[in-house]
XYZ file of C-alpha atoms in Angstrom:
208
model
C 19.639 -32.503 39.611
C 17.353 -34.190 37.063
C 18.374 -33.542 33.483
C 15.449 -32.489 31.297
C 14.682 -34.422 28.144
C 14.423 -32.928 24.672
C 10.634 -33.346 24.904
C 10.609 -31.262 28.087
C 12.479 -28.455 26.377
C 10.290 -28.646 23.277
C 7.087 -28.551 25.329
C 8.267 -25.271 26.859
C 9.309 -23.819 23.506
C 7.035 -21.400 21.647
C 7.402 -22.574 18.063
C 5.603 -21.044 15.086
C 2.845 -23.677 15.436
C 1.995 -22.434 18.918
C 1.189 -18.923 17.683
C -1.931 -17.738 15.889
C -1.599 -17.993 12.119
C -3.391 -15.250 10.190
C -3.361 -16.370 6.580
C -3.121 -13.401 4.243
C -2.400 -14.444 0.670
C -1.402 -11.242 -1.058
C 1.352 -11.714 -3.622
C 3.878 -8.896 -3.698
C 7.645 -8.589 -3.463
C 7.248 -5.247 -1.670
C 6.980 -5.627 2.137
C 5.260 -2.243 2.471
C 2.563 -3.190 -0.053
C 1.916 -6.342 1.969
C 1.649 -4.367 5.219
C -0.598 -1.783 3.582
C -2.912 -4.490 2.270
C -3.280 -5.986 5.745
C -4.271 -2.666 7.283
C -6.509 -1.551 4.449
C -8.164 -4.935 3.916
C -8.170 -6.661 7.329
C -10.925 -9.021 6.162
C -8.451 -10.434 3.642
C -6.750 -12.231 6.515
C -8.216 -15.391 7.974
C -8.831 -15.030 10.880
C -9.457 -11.306 10.531
C -6.712 -8.861 11.433
C -7.763 -6.341 14.093
C -5.903 -3.019 13.611
C -7.739 -1.404 16.535
C -5.968 -3.342 19.285
C -2.779 -2.089 20.895
C -0.018 -3.401 18.661
C 3.680 -4.245 18.867
C 4.432 -5.276 15.289
C 7.606 -6.830 13.936
C 7.611 -6.060 10.214
C 10.973 -6.677 8.501
C 11.603 -4.664 5.356
C 13.408 -5.025 2.029
C 17.222 -5.002 1.836
C 17.274 -1.289 1.015
C 17.339 1.498 3.601
C 14.697 3.292 1.529
C 12.336 0.395 2.248
C 12.986 0.710 5.979
C 12.237 4.429 5.736
C 9.050 3.849 3.752
C 7.734 1.316 6.269
C 8.675 3.597 9.160
C 6.872 6.543 7.574
C 3.787 4.419 6.938
C 3.524 3.446 10.599
C 4.423 6.930 11.819
C 1.519 8.289 9.780
C -0.667 5.830 11.696
C 0.607 7.326 14.966
C 2.863 4.374 15.750
C 6.196 4.754 17.463
C 8.962 3.087 15.457
C 12.120 1.168 16.183
C 14.265 1.184 13.050
C 17.445 -0.869 12.698
C 19.725 -0.567 9.703
C 23.250 0.446 8.821
C 22.464 4.158 8.946
C 20.182 4.430 11.972
C 19.359 2.274 14.953
C 16.859 3.791 17.315
C 13.363 5.096 17.953
C 11.331 7.493 15.851
C 8.118 9.160 16.977
C 5.071 10.537 15.128
C 5.883 14.085 16.281
C 9.190 13.947 14.409
C 11.425 13.271 17.412
C 13.976 10.476 17.303
C 16.596 9.017 19.609
C 19.358 6.576 18.725
C 19.651 3.253 20.482
C 22.957 4.374 21.980
C 21.502 7.595 23.420
C 18.397 5.803 24.716
C 20.568 3.312 26.607
C 22.666 6.125 28.065
C 19.600 8.186 29.049
C 18.027 5.315 30.999
C 21.276 3.707 32.182
C 20.678 0.450 30.315
C 23.698 -1.810 30.016
C 21.895 -4.866 28.674
C 20.821 -5.989 25.226
C 18.091 -4.787 22.878
C 15.426 -6.740 24.746
C 16.243 -4.681 27.860
C 15.840 -1.483 25.856
C 12.483 -2.609 24.508
C 11.311 -3.614 27.970
C 12.117 -0.083 29.187
C 10.437 1.475 26.164
C 7.306 -0.564 26.851
C 7.387 0.594 30.453
C 7.588 4.244 29.324
C 4.905 3.931 26.634
C 2.601 1.143 27.845
C -0.380 2.201 25.720
C 1.381 3.249 22.509
C 1.587 1.204 19.351
C 5.091 0.249 18.262
C 6.407 -1.177 15.000
C 9.889 -2.604 14.450
C 11.563 -2.789 11.068
C 14.926 -3.433 9.455
C 16.387 -6.518 7.819
C 19.990 -7.723 7.905
C 20.766 -6.153 11.299
C 17.800 -7.926 12.930
C 17.855 -11.189 10.981
C 19.671 -13.314 13.517
C 21.219 -13.234 16.950
C 18.893 -10.577 18.357
C 16.382 -11.383 21.087
C 13.328 -9.148 21.162
C 10.722 -10.865 23.321
C 11.323 -10.995 27.037
C 9.515 -10.497 30.334
C 7.866 -7.086 29.941
C 7.984 -6.978 26.149
C 6.370 -9.118 23.486
C 5.309 -8.783 19.870
C 1.587 -8.884 19.231
C 2.075 -9.471 15.496
C 4.806 -10.425 13.043
C 4.292 -9.628 9.354
C 6.300 -11.544 6.742
C 5.785 -10.818 3.036
C 6.576 -12.748 -0.137
C 9.867 -10.890 -0.463
C 11.292 -12.844 2.473
C 10.543 -16.306 1.064
C 13.336 -16.340 -1.520
C 15.972 -17.306 1.048
C 14.663 -20.070 3.311
C 17.468 -19.747 5.868
C 16.876 -16.017 6.317
C 13.128 -16.607 6.378
C 13.464 -19.114 9.212
C 15.755 -16.713 11.085
C 13.268 -13.842 10.733
C 10.313 -15.857 11.963
C 12.640 -17.236 14.624
C 12.519 -13.811 16.266
C 9.016 -14.869 17.366
C 10.087 -18.157 18.953
C 11.676 -19.061 22.269
C 10.924 -20.242 25.788
C 7.306 -19.713 26.824
C 8.452 -17.759 29.887
C 9.605 -15.007 27.537
C 7.620 -15.488 24.334
C 3.849 -15.164 24.493
C 1.330 -16.096 21.846
C 1.190 -13.652 18.938
C -0.193 -13.398 15.415
C 1.989 -14.696 12.594
C 0.689 -12.881 9.506
C 1.959 -14.292 6.237
C 0.969 -16.357 3.219
C 0.058 -20.016 3.402
C 3.107 -20.831 1.265
C 5.532 -19.134 3.659
C 3.873 -20.613 6.736
C 4.152 -24.099 5.236
C 7.787 -23.555 4.231
C 8.782 -22.630 7.777
C 6.722 -25.433 9.300
C 8.323 -27.970 6.986
C 11.780 -26.752 7.945
C 10.902 -26.829 11.644
C 9.527 -30.370 11.342
C 12.796 -31.475 9.709
C 14.788 -30.014 12.615
C 12.591 -31.864 15.102
C 12.845 -35.129 13.157
C 16.632 -34.842 13.024
C 16.721 -34.355 16.774
């Protein structure tokens, strides 16, 4: 058995630099306002954001449940399915008003694995539907989303999330991992945030 070097592991790792960066410099502390600006002014992003493609969007919210609800309602109005994760509700919501908790969804489809296994099944059931995922503290760290059969197309990070660099890195870290499980996606954020995370990542690599 040949032990792999750090360089081997890093070459197979999808870091933020290996994704597409869509620079969208809109200053607001409200995550929903940032999301709304992207959809209403796609030319404001460079390269241009394309809202007409099938989307699986990771869009973390503010710390308040009301922010999660507002973001969910915004996407539901756009005919997106939603996965919402907070202290009051964890599960799927649909544009027709239906909803199912994560616990009931796992029981219905006999899923014993983690959230990534749930999302893989959801993607299998709704292969052509748009999906957005929101929440904050409950999805900040320790949760794997991307896997074989499920992958974000876009991740949207607003100015609100820059105030705590450790949490910011953890949030964007939901879009990183081994290339077998994490495919290229759009990282949509400001130049300042993108540089902050890149600087932190470079420091980690240098330390190693």
